[in-house]
Coordinates of C-alpha atoms in Angstrom, one line a residue:
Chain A
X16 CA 6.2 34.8 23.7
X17 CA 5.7 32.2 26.2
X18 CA 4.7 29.5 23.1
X19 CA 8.6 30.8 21.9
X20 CA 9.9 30.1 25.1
X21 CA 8.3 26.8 25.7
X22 CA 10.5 23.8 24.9
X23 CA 7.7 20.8 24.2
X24 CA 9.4 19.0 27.0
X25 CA 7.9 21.2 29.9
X26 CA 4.7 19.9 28.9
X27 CA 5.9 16.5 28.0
X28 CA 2.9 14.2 29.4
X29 CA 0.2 16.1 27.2
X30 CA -0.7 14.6 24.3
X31 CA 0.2 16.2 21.1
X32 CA -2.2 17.2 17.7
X33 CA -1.7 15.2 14.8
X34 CA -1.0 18.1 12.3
X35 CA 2.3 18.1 14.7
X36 CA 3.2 15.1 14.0
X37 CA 2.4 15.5 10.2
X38 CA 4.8 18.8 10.1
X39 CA 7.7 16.1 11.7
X40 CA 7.1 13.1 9.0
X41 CA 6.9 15.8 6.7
X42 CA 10.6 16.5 7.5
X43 CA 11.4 13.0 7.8
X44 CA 10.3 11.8 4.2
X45 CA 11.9 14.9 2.7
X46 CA 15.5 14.1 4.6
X47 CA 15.2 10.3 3.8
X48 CA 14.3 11.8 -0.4
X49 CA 17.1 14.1 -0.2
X50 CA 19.6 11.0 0.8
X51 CA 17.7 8.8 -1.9
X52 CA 18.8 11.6 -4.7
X53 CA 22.0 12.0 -3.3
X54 CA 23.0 8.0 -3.3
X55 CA 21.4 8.0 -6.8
X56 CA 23.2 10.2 -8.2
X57 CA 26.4 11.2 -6.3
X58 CA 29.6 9.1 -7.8
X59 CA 32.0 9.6 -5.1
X60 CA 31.6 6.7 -2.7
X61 CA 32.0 8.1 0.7
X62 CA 29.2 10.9 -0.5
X63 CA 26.8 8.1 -1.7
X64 CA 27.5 6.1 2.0
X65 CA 27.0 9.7 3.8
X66 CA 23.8 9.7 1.9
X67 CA 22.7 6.1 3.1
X68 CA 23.3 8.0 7.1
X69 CA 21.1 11.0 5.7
X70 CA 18.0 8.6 5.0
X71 CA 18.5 7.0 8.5
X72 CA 18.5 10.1 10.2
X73 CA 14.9 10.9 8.7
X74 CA 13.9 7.0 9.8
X75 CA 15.2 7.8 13.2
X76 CA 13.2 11.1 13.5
X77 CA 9.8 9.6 11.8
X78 CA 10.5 7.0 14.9
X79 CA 11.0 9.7 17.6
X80 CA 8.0 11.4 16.1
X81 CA 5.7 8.2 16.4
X82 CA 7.1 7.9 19.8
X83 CA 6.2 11.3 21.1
X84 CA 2.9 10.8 19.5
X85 CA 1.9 7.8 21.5
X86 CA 3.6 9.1 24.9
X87 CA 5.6 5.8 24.6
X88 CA 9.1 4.7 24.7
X89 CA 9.6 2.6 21.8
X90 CA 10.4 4.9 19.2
X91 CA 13.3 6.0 21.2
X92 CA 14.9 2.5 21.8
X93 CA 14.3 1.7 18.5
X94 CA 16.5 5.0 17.6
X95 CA 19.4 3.4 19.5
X96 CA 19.1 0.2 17.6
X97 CA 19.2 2.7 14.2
X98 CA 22.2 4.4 15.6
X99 CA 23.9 1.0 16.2
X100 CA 23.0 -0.2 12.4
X101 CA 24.3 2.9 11.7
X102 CA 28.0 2.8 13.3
X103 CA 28.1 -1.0 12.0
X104 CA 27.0 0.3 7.9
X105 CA 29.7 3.1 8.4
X106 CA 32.4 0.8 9.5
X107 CA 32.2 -1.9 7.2
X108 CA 31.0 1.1 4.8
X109 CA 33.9 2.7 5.6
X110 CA 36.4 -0.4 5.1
X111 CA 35.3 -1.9 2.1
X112 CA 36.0 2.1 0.7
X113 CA 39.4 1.7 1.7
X114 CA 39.9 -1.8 0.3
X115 CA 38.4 -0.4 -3.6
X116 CA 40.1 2.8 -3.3
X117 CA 43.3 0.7 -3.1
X118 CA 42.3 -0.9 -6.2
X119 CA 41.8 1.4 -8.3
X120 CA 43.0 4.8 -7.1
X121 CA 39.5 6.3 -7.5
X122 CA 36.9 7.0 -5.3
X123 CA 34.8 6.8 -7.9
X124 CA 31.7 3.9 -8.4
X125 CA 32.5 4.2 -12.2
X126 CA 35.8 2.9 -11.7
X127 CA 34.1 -0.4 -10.6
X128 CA 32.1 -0.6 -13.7
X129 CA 33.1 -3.6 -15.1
X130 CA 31.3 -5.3 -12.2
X131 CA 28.2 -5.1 -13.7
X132 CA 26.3 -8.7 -15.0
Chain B
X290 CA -17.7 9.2 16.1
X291 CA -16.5 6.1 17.2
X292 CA -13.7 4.7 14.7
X293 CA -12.8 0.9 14.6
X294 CA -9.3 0.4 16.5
X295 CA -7.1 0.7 13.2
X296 CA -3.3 -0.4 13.2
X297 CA -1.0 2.3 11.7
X298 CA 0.1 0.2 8.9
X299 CA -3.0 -0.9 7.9
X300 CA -4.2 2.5 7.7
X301 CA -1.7 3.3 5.4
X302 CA -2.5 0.2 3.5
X303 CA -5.9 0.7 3.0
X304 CA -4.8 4.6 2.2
X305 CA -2.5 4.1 -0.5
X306 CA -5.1 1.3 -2.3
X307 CA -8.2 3.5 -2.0
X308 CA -7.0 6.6 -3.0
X309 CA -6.9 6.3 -6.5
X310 CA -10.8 5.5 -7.0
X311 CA -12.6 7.3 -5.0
X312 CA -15.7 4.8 -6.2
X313 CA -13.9 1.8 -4.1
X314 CA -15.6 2.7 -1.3
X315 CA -18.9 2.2 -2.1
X316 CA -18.5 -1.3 -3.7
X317 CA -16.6 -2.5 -0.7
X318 CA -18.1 -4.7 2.6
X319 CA -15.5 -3.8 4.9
X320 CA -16.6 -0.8 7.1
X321 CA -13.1 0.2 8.7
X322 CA -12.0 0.5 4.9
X323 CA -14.7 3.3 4.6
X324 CA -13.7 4.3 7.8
X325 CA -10.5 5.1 6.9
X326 CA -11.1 6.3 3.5
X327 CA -14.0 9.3 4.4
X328 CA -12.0 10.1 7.7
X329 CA -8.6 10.1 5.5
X330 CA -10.0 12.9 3.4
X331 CA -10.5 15.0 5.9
X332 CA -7.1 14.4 7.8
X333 CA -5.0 15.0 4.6
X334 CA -6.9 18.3 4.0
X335 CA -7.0 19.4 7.2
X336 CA -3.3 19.2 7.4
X337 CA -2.1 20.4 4.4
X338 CA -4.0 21.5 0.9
X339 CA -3.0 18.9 -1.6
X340 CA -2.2 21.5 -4.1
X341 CA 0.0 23.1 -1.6
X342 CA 1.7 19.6 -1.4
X343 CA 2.2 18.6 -4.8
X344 CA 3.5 22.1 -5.8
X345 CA 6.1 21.7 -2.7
X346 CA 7.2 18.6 -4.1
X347 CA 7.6 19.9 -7.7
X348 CA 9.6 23.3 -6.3
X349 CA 11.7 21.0 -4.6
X350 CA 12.4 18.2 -7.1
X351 CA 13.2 21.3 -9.8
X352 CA 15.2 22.6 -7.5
X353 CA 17.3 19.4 -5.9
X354 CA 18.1 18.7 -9.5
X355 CA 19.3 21.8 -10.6
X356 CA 21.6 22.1 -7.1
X357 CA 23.0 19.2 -8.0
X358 CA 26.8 19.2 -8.9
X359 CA 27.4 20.5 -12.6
X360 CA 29.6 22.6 -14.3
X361 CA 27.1 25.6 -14.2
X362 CA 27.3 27.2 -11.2
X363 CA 25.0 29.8 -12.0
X364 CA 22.3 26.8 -12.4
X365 CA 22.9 25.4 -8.7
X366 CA 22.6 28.9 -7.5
X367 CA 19.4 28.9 -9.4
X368 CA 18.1 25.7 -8.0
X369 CA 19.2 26.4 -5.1
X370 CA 17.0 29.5 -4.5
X371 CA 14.1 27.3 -5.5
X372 CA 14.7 24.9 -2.7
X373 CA 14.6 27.1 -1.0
X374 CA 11.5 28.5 -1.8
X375 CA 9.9 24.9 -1.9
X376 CA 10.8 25.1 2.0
X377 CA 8.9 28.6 2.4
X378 CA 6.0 27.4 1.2
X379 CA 5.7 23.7 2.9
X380 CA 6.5 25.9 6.3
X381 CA 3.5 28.6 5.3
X382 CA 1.2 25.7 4.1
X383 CA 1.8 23.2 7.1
X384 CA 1.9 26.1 9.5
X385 CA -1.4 27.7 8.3
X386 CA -3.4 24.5 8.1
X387 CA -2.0 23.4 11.3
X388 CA -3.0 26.8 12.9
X389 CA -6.3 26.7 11.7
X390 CA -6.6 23.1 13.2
X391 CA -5.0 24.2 16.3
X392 CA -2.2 22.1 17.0
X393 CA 0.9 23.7 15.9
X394 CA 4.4 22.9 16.7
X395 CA 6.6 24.9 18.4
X396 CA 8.2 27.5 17.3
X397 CA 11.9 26.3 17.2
X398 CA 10.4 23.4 15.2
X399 CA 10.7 25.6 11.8
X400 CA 14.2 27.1 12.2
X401 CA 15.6 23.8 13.1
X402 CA 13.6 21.9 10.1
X403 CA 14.5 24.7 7.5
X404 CA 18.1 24.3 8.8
X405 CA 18.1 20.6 8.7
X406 CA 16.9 20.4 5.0
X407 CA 18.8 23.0 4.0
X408 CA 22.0 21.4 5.2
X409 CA 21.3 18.4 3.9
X410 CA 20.4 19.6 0.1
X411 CA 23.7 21.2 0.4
X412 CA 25.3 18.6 2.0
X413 CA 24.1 15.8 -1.0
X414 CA 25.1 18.8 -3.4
X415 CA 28.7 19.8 -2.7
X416 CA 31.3 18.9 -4.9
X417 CA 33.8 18.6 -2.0
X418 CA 33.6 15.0 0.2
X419 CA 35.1 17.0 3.3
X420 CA 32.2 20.1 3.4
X421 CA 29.5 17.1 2.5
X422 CA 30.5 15.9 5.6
X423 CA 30.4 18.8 7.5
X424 CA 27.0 19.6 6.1
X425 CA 25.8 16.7 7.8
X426 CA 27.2 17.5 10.9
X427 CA 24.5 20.3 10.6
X428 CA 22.3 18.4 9.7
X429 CA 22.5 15.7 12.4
X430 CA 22.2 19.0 14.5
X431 CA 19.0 20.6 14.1
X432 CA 17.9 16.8 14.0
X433 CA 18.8 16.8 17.7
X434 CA 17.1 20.3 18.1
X435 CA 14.0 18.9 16.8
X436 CA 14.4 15.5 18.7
X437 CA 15.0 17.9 22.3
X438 CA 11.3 19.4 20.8
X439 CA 9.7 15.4 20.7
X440 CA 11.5 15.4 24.7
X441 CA 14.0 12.9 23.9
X442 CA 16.4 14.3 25.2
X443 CA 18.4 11.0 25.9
X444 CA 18.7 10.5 22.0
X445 CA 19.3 14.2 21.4
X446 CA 22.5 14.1 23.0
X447 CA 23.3 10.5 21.9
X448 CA 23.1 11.5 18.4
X449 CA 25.7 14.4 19.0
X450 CA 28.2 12.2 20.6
X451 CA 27.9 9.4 18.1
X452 CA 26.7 11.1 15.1
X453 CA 28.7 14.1 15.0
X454 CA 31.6 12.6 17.5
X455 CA 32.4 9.2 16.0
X456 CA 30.7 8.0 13.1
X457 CA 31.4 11.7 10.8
X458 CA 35.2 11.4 12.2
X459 CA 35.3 8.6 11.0
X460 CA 33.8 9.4 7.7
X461 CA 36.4 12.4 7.9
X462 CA 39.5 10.1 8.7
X463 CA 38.5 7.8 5.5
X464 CA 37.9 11.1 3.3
X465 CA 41.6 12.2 4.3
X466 CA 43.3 8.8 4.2
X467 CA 41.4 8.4 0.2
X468 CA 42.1 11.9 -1.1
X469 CA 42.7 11.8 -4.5
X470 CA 45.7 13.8 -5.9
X471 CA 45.3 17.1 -4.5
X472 CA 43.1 19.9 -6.7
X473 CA 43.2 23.7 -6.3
X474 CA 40.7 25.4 -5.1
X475 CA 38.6 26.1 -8.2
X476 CA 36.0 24.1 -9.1
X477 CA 36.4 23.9 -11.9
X478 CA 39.7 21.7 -11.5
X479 CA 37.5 19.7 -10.0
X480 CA 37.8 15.6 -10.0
X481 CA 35.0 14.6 -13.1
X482 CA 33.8 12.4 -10.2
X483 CA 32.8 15.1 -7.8
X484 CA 32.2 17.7 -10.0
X485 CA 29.0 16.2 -12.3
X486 CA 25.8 14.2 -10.7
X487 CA 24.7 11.3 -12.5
X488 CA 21.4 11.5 -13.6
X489 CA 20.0 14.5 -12.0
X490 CA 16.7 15.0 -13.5
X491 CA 15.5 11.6 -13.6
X492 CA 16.9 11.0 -9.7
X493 CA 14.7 13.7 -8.9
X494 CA 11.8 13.7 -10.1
X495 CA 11.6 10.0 -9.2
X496 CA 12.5 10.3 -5.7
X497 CA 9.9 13.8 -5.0
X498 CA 7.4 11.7 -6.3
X499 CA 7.9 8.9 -4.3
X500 CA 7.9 12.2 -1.3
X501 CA 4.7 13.2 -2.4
X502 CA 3.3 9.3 -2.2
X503 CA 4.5 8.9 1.5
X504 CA 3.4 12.3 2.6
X505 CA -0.1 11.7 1.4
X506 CA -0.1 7.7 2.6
X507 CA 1.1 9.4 5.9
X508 CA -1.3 12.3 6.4
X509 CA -4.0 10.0 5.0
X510 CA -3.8 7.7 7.8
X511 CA -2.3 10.1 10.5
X512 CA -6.3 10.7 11.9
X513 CA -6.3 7.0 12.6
X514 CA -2.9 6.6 14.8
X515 CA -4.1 5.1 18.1
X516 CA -4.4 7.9 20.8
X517 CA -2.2 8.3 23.5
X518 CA -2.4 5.9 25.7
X519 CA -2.5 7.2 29.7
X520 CA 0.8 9.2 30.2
X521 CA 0.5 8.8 34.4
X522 CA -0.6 5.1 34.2
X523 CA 3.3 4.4 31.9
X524 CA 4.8 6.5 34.4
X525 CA 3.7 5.2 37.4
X526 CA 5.0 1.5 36.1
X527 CA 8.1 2.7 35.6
X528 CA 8.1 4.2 39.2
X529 CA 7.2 0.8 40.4
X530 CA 10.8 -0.4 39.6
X531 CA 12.5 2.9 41.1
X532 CA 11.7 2.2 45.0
X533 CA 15.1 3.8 45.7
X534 CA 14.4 7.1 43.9
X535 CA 10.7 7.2 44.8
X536 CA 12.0 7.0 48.7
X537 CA 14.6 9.5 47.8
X538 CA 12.8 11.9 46.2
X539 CA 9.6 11.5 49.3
X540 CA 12.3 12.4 52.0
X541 CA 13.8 15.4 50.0
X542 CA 9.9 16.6 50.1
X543 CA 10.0 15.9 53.8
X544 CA 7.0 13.9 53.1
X545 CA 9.0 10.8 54.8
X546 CA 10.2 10.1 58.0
X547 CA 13.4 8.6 58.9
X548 CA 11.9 5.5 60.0
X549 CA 9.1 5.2 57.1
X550 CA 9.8 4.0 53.5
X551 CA 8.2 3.4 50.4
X552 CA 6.2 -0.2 51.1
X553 CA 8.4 -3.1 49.0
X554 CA 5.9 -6.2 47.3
X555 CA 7.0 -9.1 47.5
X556 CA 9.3 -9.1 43.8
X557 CA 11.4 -5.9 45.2
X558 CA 9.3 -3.1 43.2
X559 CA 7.5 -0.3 44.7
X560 CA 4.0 -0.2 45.7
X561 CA 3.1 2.6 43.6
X562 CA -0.9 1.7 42.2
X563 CA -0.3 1.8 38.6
X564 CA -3.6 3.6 37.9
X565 CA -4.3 6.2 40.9
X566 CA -0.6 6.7 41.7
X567 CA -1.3 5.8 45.7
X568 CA 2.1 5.2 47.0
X569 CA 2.2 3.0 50.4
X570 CA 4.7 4.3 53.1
X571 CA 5.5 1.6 55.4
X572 CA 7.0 2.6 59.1
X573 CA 9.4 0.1 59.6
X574 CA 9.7 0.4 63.3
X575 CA 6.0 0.2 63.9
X576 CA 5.1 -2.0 61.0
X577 CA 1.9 0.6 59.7
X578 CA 1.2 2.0 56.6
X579 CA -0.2 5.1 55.0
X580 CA -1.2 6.3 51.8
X581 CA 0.9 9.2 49.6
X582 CA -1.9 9.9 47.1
X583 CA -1.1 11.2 43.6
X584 CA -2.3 15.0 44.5
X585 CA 0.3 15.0 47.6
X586 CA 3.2 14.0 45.0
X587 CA 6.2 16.2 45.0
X588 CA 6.6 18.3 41.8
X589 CA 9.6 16.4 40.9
X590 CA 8.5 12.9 41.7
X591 CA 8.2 11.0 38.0
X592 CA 9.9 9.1 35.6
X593 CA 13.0 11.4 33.6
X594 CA 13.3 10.5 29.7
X595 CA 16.6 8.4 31.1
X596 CA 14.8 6.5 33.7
X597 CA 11.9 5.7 30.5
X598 CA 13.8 5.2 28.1
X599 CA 16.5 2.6 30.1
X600 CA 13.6 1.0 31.2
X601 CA 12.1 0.0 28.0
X602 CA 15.5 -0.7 26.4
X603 CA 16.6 -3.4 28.8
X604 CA 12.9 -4.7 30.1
X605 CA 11.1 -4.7 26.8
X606 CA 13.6 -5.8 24.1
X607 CA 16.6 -7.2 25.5
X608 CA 17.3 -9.5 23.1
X609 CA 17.6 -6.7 20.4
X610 CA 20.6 -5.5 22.5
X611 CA 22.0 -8.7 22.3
X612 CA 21.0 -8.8 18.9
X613 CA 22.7 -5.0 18.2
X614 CA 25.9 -6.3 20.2
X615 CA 26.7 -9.2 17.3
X616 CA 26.2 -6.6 14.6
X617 CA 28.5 -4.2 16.5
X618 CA 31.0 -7.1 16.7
X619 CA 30.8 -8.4 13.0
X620 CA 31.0 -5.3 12.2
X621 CA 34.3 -4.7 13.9
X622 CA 35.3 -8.1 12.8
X623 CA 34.5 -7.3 9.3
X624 CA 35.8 -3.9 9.0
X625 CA 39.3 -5.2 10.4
X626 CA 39.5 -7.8 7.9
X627 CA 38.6 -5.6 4.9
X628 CA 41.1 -2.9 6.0
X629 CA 43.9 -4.8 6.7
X630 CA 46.9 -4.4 4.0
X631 CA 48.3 -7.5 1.8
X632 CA 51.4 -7.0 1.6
X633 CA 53.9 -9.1 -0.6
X634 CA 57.4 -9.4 0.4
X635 CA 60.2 -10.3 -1.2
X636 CA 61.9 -14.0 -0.6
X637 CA 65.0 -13.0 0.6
X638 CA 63.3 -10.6 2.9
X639 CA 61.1 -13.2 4.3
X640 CA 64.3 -15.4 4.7
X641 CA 66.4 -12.5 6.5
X642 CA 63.0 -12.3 8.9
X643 CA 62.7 -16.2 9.6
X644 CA 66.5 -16.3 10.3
X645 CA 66.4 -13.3 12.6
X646 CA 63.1 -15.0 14.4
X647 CA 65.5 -18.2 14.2
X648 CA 62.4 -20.3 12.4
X649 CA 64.8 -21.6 9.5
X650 CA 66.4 -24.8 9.6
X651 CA 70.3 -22.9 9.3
X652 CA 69.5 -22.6 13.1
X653 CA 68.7 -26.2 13.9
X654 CA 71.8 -27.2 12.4
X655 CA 73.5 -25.2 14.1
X656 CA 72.0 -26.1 17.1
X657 CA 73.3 -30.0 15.9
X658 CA 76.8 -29.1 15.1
X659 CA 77.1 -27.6 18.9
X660 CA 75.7 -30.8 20.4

């Protein structure tokens, strides 16, 4: 019981095993294949941009993982600078979505098929 | 056994190229690439049994592509049940090795990672925009669960407030303001758009390859990471620019008197030793010192995630804030001029306008016939 109760935090300065930090890049690639299948092959354009925030969010916890690993601080700040990349990709994301849907009435990315070379 | 100092990427490096032929390490010179490649054997299988892996990655693939939008729902269903039994057995086969090796997670570690996925299969598979997004709101969730298990708790709550606060209502705004003519509830009334994936099978299986790659590259060269380095020797560096909290925290303890302090050096930072955590009190009446040695410490004398964290952000990379504030402004700059509407009016309109604004010439004559 007291391994359930303990948050990993209490016992922040120890040093953790590496099969923990497999089991968290584990998670990380699978979120970060997860978005990669989703902006493949969603056609809705907002979906396919939700999916681009999917793969950062495993980035940012492979990075908090790394961090934790080496007892070091980097990984963290480096999550800030994600979450800033972030807000920027979604608004520009966001507006350019705005700006097609406009267009063309459609959300969709086939709509702008003629773009192709 | 002594290994070489190895750098994470080139352990990864020299794991992805050797792993093919398992003959490469005999014809090779280098000794760290041996190194790697014997103690990357042993890592991977101590961690997780490669069939175990592989099988995890085919279960999920199979199953990401089925979930995917179609117009069977009896197939998503389907795939969806094997997702989720792709995430059974990665949880039994990471949590058994890691047991055996004796360094597992916590507990909360699986709910919050079965949750995550979960959400976010679902999320990439609904057919509606508006629950996608909500999906990831439950997603970006259990990510902070898990991030409050790596003790960052800073970023935990960041990624609520802008995560789930202002970049998904924002997401949620744009879905609202783009609808597309309203459907009923039935899927199958469903926009073509929404309602069939592009591509499912190949999508998949490319991409859960590419997972199993990166999950062996990663467990490969995981054994080679560079330890820890000294928790107390980071700490007490930080501590060294906190003289304010250090003192607070000492006369709290009572381990302070009124007229003692924590001794300032010369550049304003605390004489805490970086390596023994000796901590100088200096009576500023009498002008003496004495030692506070790191087994007399408070409980609560230390460094928080905050104080860590704020320290590295603006001491060891302030230039990528500066650097993150011009993306945040282009950004802004760009979005505004994307969004903004064109909007053509008529010539008389624009006439009636200029004449109300008095910007035509019928004012200026006017003006001449008064004068």
């Amino acid at each position: 019981m007291d391994a359930v109760l303990t948050l990993a935090q209490l016992s922040f300065p120890e040093p953790t095993g590496d099969a923990m930090l497999a089991h968290y890049l584990f998670v990380s690639a699978a979120m970060f294949v997860i978005g990669l299948v989703g902006f493949v092959t969603r056609k809705n354009m907002i979906v396919m941009f939700l999916c681009t925030e999917l793969m950062f969010q495993g980035a940012g916890l492979a990075l908090i993982a790394f961090g934790r690993h080496h007892l070091g601080q980097d990984g963290q700040t480096f999550v800030i600078f994600v979450l800033c990349v972030a807000a920027a990709e979604a608004a520009m994301a966001l507006a350019l979505v705005v700006l097609l849907f406009r267009h063309r009435e459609s959300l969709s990315a086939e709509a702008w098929k003629d773009l192709q070379g | 056994m002594n290994y070489p100092p190895h750098h994470g990427w080139q352990v990864l490096f020299w794991g992805c190229c050797a792993w093919p032929a398992s003959d490469y390490s005999t014809g090779g010179t280098n000794g760290s690439r041996e190194h790697v490649l014997s103690f990357g054997r042993r890592t991977v299988e101590q961690i997780i049994s490669p069939i175990a892996l592989y099988s995890v990655c085919v279960l999920g693939g199979l199953g990401v592509a089925l979930a995917l939008p179609r117009r069977d729902q009896r197939l998503q269903i389907l795939g969806g049940i094997i997702f989720a039994a792709a995430l059974g057995v990665a949880a039994l086969a990471l949590g058994l090795k890691a047991s055996e090796a004796g360094g597992l997670p916590n507990f909360f570690f699986y709910p919050f990672a079965i949750v995550g996925l979960g959400a976010s299969v679902r999320m990439v598979t609904h057919p509606r925009p508006v629950y996608s997004a909500l999906y990831f709101i439950l997603t970006i969730i259990a990510s902070c669960g898990m991030y409050l298990l790596l003790s960052a708790e800073f970023m935990a709550f960041a990624l609520v407030i802008i995560y789930a606060g202002a970049i998904l209502i924002t997401y949620l705004f744009v879905i609202m303001l783009a609808m597309q003519a309203p459907t009923s509830t039935k899927e199958e009334l469903l926009d073509e758009t929404d309602a069939v994936a592009r591509e499912p099978v190949l999508a998949a299986a490319l991409a859960f390859i590419l997972l199993g790659l990166l999950t062996t590259a990663m467990f490969r060269g995981i054994g080679e990471v560079h330890p820890a380095g000294d928790p107390r020797t980071a700490q007490n560096s930080v501590l060294q620019y906190l003289p304010a909290k250090v003192d607070k925290i000492l006369r709290r303890a009572d381990m302070i008197d009124e007229d003692e302090r924590v001794l300032r050096l010369a550049d304003g930072t605390a004489s805490v030793d970086a390596a023994t955590g000796a901590i100088t009190i200096e009576n500023t009446d009498l002008h003496t010192t004495r030692l506070i040695t790191a087994d007399e410490w408070p409980e609560n004398l230390g460094a928080s995630n905050l104080d860590r964290l704020g320290f590295n952000l603006m001491h060891d990379h302030p230039m990528t804030i500066e650097i993150a504030g011009i993306i945040l402004l282009m950004a802004m700059l760009g979005a505004t001029v994307l969004a903004r509407k064109h909007t053509e009016f008529e010539d008389d309109l624009k006439a009636s306008h200029a004449r109300r604004l008095g910007l035509d010439g019928s004012v200026n004559t006017n003006a001449g016939g008064q004068r």
